[in-house]
Coordinates of C-alpha atoms in Angstrom, one line a residue:
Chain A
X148 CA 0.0 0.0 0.0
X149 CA 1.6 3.4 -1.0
X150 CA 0.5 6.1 1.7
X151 CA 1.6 9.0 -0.9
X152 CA -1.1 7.7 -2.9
X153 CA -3.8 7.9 -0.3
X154 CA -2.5 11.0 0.2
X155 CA -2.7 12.4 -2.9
X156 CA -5.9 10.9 -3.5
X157 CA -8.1 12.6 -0.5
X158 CA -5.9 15.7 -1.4
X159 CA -7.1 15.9 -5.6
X160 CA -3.9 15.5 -6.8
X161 CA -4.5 12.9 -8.7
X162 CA -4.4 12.9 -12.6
X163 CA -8.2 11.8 -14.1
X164 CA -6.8 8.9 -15.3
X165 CA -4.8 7.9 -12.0
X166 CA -7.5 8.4 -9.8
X167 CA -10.2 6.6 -11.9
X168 CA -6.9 3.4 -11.5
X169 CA -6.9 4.6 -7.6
X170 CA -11.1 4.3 -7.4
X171 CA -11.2 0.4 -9.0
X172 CA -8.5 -0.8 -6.8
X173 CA -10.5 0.8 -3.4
X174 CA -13.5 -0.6 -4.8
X175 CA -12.1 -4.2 -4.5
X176 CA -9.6 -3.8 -1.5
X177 CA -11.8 -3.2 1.7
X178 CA -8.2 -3.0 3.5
X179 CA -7.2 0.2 1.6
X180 CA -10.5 1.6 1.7
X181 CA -10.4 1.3 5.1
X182 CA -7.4 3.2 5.6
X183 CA -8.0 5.9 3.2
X184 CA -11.3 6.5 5.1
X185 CA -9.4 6.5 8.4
X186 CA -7.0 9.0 7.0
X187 CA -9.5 11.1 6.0
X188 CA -11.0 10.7 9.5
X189 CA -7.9 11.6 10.8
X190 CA -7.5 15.3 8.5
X191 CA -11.2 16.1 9.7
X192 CA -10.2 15.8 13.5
X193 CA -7.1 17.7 12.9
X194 CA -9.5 20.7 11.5
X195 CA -12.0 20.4 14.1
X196 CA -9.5 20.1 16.5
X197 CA -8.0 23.3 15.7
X198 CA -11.7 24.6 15.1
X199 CA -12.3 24.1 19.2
X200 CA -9.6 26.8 19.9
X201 CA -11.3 30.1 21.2
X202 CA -10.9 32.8 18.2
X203 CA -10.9 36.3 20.4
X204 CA -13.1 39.3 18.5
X205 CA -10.5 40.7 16.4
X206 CA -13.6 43.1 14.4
X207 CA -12.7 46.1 16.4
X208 CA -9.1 46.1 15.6
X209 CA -9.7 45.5 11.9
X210 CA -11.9 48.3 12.0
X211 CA -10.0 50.6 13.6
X212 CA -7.3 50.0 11.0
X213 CA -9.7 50.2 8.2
X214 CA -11.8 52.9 9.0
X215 CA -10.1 56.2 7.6
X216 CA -11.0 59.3 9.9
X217 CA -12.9 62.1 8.5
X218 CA -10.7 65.4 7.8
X219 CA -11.7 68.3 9.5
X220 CA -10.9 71.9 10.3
X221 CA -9.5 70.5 13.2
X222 CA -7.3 68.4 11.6
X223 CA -6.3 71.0 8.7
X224 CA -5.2 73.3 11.3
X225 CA -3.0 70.7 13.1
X226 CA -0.1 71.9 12.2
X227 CA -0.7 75.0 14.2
X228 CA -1.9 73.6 17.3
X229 CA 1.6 71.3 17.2
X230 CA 3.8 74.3 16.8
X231 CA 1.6 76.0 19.7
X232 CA 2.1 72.8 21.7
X233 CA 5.5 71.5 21.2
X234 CA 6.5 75.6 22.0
X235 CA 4.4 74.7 25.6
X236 CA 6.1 71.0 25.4
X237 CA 9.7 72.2 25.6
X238 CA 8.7 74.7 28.0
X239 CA 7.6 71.7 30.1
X240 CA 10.2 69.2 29.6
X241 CA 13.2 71.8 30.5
X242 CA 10.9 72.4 33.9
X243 CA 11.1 68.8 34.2
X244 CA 14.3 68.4 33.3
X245 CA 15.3 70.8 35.9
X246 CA 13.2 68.9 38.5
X247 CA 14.2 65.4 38.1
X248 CA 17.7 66.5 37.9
X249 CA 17.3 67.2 41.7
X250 CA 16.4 63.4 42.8
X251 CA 19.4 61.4 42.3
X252 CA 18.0 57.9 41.5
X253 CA 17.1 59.4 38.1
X254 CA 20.9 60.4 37.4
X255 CA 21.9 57.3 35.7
X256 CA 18.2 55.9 34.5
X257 CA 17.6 54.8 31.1
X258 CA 14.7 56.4 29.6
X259 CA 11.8 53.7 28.9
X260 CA 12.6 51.4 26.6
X261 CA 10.1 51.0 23.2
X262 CA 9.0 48.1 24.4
X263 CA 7.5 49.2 27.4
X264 CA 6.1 52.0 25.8
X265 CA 2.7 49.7 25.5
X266 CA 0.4 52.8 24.2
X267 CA 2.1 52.3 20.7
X268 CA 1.8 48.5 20.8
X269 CA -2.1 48.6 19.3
X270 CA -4.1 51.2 18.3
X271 CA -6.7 52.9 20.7
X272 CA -10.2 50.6 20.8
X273 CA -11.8 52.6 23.6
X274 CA -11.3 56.9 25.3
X275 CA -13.6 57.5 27.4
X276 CA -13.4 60.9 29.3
X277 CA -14.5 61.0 33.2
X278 CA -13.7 61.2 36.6
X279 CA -15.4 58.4 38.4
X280 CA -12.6 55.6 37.8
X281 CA -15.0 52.6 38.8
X282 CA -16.3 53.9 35.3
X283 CA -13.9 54.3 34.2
X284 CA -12.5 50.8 34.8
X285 CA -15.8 49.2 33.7
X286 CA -15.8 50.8 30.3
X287 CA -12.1 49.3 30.0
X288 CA -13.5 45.9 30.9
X289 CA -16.3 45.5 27.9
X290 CA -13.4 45.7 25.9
X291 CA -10.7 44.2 27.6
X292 CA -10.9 40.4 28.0
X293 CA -8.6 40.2 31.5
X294 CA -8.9 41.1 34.6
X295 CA -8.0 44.7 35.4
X296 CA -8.0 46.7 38.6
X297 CA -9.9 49.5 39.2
X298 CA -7.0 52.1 40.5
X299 CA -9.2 55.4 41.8
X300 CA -5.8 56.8 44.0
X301 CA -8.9 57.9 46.2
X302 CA -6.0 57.4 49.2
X303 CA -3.8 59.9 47.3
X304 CA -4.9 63.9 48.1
X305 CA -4.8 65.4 45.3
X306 CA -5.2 63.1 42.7
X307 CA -8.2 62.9 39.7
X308 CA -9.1 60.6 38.0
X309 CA -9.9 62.1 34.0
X310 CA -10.1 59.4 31.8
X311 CA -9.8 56.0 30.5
X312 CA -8.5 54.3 27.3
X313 CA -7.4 50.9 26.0
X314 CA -6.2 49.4 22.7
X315 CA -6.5 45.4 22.1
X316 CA -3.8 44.6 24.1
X317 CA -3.1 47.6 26.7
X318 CA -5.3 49.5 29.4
X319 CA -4.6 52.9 30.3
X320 CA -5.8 55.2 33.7
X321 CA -5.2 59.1 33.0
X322 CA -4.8 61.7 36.4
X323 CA -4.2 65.2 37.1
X324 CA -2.4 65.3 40.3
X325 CA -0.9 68.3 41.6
X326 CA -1.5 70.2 38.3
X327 CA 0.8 67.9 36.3
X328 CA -1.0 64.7 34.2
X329 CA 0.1 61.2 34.7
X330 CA -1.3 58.0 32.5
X331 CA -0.7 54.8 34.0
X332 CA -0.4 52.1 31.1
X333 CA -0.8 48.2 31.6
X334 CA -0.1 45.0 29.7
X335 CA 0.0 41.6 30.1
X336 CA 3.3 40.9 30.0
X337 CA 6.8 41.1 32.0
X338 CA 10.0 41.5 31.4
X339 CA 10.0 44.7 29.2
X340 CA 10.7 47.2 32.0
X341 CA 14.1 44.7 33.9
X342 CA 16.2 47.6 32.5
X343 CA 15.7 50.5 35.0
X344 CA 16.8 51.0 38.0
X345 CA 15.4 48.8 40.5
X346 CA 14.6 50.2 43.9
X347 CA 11.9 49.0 46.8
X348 CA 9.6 50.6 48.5
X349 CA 7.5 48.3 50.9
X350 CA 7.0 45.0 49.4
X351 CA 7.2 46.5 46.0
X352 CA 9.8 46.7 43.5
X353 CA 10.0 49.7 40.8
X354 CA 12.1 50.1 38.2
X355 CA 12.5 53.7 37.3
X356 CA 13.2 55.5 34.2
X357 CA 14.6 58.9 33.4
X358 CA 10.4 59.1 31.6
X359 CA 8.1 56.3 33.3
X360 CA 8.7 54.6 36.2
X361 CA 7.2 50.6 35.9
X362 CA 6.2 47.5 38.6
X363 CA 5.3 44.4 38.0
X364 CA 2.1 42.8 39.9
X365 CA 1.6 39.8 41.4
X366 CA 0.2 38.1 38.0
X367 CA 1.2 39.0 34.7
X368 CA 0.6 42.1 34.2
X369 CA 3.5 45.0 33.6
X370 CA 2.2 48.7 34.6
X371 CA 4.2 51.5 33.7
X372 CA 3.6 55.1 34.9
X373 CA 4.5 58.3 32.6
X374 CA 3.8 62.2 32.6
X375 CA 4.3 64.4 35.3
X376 CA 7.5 64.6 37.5
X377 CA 9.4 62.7 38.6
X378 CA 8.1 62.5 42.4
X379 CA 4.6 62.7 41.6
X380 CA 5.2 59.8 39.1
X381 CA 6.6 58.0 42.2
X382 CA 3.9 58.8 43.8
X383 CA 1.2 58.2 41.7
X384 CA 3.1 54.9 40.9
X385 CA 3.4 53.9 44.9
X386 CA -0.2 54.4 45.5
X387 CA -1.5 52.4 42.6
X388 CA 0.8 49.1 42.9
X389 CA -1.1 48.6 46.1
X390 CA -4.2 48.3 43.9
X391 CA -2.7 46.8 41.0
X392 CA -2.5 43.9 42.9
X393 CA -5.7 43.0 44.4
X394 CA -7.3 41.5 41.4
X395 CA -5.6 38.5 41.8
Chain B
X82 CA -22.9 62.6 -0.4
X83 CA -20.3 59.8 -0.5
X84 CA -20.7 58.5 -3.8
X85 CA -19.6 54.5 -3.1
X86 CA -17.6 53.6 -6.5
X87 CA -18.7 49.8 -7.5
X88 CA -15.3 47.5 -7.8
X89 CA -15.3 45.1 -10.5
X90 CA -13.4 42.4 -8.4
X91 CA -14.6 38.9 -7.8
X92 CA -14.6 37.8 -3.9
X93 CA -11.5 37.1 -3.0
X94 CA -12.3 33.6 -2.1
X95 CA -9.4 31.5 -1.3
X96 CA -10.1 29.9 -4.5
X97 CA -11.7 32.9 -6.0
X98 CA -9.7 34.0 -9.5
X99 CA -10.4 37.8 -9.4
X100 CA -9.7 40.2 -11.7
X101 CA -6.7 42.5 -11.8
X102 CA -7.9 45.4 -10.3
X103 CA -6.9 48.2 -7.7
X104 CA -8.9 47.4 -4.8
X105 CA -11.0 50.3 -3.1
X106 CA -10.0 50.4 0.4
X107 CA -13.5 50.9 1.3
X108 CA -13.4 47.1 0.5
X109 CA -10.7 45.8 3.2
X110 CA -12.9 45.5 6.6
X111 CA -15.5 43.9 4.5
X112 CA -13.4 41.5 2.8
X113 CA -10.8 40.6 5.0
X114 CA -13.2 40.4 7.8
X115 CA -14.3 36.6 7.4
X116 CA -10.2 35.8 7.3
X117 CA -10.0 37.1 10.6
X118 CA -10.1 33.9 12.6
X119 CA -7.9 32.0 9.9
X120 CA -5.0 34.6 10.6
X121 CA -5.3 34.3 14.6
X122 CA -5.0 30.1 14.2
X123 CA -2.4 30.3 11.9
X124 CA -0.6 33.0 14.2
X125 CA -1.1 30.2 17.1
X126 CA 0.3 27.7 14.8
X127 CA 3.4 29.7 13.8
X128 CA 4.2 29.5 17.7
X129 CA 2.4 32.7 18.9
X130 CA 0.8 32.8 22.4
X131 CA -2.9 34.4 22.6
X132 CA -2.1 37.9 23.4
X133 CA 1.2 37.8 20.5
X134 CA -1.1 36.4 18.2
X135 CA -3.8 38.8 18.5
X136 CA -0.5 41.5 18.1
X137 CA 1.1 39.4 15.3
X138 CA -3.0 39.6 13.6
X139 CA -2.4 43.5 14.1
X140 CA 0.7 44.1 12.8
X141 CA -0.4 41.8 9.5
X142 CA -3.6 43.6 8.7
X143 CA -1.7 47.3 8.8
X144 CA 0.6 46.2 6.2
X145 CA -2.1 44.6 4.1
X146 CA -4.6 47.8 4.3
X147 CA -0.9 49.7 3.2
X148 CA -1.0 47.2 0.9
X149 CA -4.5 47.0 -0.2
X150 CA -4.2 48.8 -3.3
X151 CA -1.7 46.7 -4.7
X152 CA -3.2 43.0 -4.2
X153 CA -4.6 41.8 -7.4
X154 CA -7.8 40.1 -5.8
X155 CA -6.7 36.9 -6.3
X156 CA -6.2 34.6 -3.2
X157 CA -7.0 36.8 -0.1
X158 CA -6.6 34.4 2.1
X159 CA -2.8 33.1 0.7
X160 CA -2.4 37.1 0.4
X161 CA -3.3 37.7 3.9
X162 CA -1.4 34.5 5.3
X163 CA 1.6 35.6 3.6
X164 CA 2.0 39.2 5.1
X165 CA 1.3 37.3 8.6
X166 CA 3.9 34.7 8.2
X167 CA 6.9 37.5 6.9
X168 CA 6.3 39.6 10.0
X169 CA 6.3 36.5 12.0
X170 CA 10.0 35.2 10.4
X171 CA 10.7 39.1 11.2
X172 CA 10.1 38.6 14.8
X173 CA 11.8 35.4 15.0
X174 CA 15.0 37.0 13.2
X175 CA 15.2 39.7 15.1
X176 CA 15.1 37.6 17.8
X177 CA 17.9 35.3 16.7
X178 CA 15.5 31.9 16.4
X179 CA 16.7 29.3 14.6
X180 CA 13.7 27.6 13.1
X181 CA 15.4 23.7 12.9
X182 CA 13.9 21.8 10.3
X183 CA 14.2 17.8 10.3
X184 CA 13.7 17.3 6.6
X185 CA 12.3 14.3 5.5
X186 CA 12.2 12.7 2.0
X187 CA 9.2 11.3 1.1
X188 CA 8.5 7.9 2.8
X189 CA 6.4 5.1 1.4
X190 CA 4.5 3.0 3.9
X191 CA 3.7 -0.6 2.8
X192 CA 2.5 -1.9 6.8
X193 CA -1.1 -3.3 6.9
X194 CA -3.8 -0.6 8.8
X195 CA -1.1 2.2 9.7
X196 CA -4.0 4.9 9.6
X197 CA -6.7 2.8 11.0
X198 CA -5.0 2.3 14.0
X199 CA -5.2 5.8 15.1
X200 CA -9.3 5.3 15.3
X201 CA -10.8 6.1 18.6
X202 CA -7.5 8.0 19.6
X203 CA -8.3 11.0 18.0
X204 CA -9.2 13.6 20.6
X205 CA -9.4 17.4 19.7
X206 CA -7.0 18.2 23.2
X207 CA -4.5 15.4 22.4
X208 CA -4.6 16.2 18.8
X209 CA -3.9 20.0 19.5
X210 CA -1.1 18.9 22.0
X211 CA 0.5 17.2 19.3
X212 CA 0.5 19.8 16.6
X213 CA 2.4 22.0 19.2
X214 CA 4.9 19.0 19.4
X215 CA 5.4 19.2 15.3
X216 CA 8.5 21.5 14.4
X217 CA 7.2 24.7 12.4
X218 CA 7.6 24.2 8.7
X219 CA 5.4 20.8 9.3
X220 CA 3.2 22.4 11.6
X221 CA 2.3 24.9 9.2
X222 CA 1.8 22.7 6.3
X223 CA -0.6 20.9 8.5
X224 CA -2.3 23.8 9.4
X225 CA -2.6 25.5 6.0
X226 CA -3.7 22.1 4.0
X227 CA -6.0 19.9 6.9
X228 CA -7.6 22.8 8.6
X229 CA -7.7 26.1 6.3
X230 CA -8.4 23.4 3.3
X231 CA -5.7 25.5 1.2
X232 CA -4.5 24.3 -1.9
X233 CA -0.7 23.0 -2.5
X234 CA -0.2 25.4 -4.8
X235 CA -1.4 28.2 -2.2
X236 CA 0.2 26.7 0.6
X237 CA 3.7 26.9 -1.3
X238 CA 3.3 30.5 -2.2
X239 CA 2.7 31.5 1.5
X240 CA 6.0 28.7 2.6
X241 CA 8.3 30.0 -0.4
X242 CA 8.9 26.3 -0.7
X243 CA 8.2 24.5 -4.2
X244 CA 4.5 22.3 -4.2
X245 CA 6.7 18.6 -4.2
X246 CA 8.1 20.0 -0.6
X247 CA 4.6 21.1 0.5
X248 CA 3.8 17.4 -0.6
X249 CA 6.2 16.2 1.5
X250 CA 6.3 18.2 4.5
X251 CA 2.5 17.2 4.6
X252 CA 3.2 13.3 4.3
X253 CA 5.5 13.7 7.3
X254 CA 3.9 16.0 9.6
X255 CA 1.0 13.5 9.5
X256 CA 2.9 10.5 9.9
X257 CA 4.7 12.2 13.0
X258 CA 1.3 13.4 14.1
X259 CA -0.2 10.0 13.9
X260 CA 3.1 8.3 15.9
X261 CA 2.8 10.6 18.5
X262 CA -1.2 10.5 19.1
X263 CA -0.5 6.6 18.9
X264 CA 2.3 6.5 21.6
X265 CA 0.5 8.8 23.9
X266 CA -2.6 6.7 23.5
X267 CA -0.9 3.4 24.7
X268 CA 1.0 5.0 27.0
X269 CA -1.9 5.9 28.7
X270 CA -3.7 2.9 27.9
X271 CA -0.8 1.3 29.9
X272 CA -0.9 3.4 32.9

């Protein structure tokens, strides 16, 4: 018995003539029809085999990259409003600059590696603008298939909550605290932050970057906090790995 | 008003022989949106985990909307598989894989029954199991033939490998496939 023919057979790469020759001997071998019918069993489990696997909703995404944005005033003055904000953006970052040059863990920090930066890693699925963060965290979750905290930093004074956004593969908490903006990113993963500088404070490790400064929770999610300065990103960062945590 | 421009493309079946034409890019989500769940098990197959596939599904349909003008309608589903499986070898290169390959040549089996021993082994967990086992190339060849129902022909467009080697990669990856299901079944039939 040739198995490359039984092969070829169930697969239609037979000639007319060949498979006609193939079809008489089946006919009078019940052996060989046996086993071309068990190897056709055998490719059908394999498909619905790999047919039981869970397929996640991948529409959103495809829409997201398919669905060209309408051009509007707004976006035909752009330009402006860029050279208005990266004018207010340098402004910023030397008053930054100035700032975290004055705590000295930041001295020899990397800044966050491209990896880490998890905003750029999908596109946006879901903004939603607010300031209740239970919301907040609830509008994250019809889109998001994992587990995520809800991190309010109702213990912090000072801090408010203003919005919530997530991509297919990242979730995102946005704060004003002190009168400076901090986004706190998260991602299912680890390992992408292992280059900063590592430093504890309580039970929990952070790694800190000369931008962002990241901790790990205790599943498998990686959260990394950005904006701001340095000590309110500390800050904002201390107070939400104690709620990072509790989801699992 | 949005005046919608009519394409004269075929579908874009995977055995649909379309038309050369420039595709309007209002057609992409439409098209490409029954293919969706095809990309996401062949990004499992090619070794991604859920959350890398989903990324690796992503990454594929940006370059193919880039790309969207360009494809000839023929194929979608070879076109689409294609894209996926560059960015995937990219990733892998990048991060200095080697992809080992234990090439067979084709191998002729003359023993009474050797299929129709595997019935009433042939569960979907243990069958899934041992697909992961298979080294790429065959894994692929199994995926793209048995459970997307491609064609040789496609199948060795999306592996850059000539049809006799999709041929043979296939007669192998089943024959491991079927050794392996068989040993695990009396193995377990032992204990």
């Amino acid at each position: 018995m040739n198995n490359n023919l039984i092969q070829d057979f169930l697969d239609n790469r037979l000639t007319a003539e060949e498979r006609i020759k193939f079809e008489a001997q089946l006919a009078n071998d019940p052996a060989l029809a046996q086993e071309v019918a068990a190897l056709n069993h055998f490719k059908s489990s394999i498909q619905k085999a790999a047919f039981t696997e869970v397929t996640p909703n991948l529409q959103p995404i495809l829409s997201d990259i398919a669905r060209p944005r309408p051009t509007s005033w707004l976006t035909k003055s752009a330009p402006i409003a860029v050279a208005g904000f990266a004018i207010f953006g340098i402004g910023m970052a030397v008053n930054r600059v100035v700032n975290d040059r004055t705590n000295p863990t930041l001295a020899n920090a990397k800044t966050l590696p491209a990896e880490a930066k998890f905003r750029t890693k999908s596109p946006l699925v879901m903004h939603w603008d607010g300031t209740d963060p239970i919301q907040g965290a609830e509008k994250i979750r019809n889109h998001f298939s994992r587990k995520i905290p809800t991190i309010a930093l109702s213990d912090l004074e000072g801090a408010n909550f203003t919005a919530a956004e997530c991509g297919s593969c990242w979730i995102s908490f946005h704060y004003q605290y002190q009168n400076q903006n901090y986004a706190i990113y998260g991602r299912c993963e680890k390992g992408s932050i292992d280059s900063g500088l590592q430093h504890s404070s309580g039970n929990q490790t952070f790694y800190e970057f000369q931008d962002a400064v990241g901790w790990y929770d205790s599943g498998d999610m990686t959260y990394v906090c950005t904006g701001g300065n340095s000590s309110g990103r500390f800050k904002v960062a201390q107070f939400a790995s104690k709620r990072t945590s509790d989801i699992h | 008003m949005l005046a919608i421009i009519p394409t004269i493309s075929q579908p874009a079946s995977k055995n649909g022989m379309g038309l050369f034409t420039r595709k309007n890019p209002r057609d992409f989500e439409r098209e490409v949106s029954g293919e969706l769940a095809v990309l996401f098990r062949v990004a499992r197959r090619l070794g991604c985990g859920h959350e890398e596939a989903e990324d690796l599904v992503q990454t594929a349909l940006i370059k193919a909307y880039k790309a969207w003008d360009r494809f000839d309608g023929n194929h979608l589903r070879s076109w689409l598989i294609k894209i996926l499986r560059n960015e995937r070898l990219m990733v892998i290169r990048s991060q200095k894989e080697t992809i080992s390959l234990d090439e067979h040549e084709e191998i002729e089996v003359v023993q009474e029954g050797f299929w129709s021993e595997l019935d009433g082994k042939l569960e979907a967990e243990r069958i899934l199991n041992a697909l992961e086992k298979l080294s790429p190339p065959y894994r692929m060849a199994i995926h793209l033939c048995d459970v997307e129902e491609l064609t040789y022909e496609e199948a060795a467009e999306i592996m850059d490998v000539p049809i006799g080697t999709v041929r043979s990669r296939l007669s192998r990856a089943r024959q491991i496939l079927r050794e392996q299901l068989l040993a695990e079944a009396k193995a377990e039939a032992k204990s």
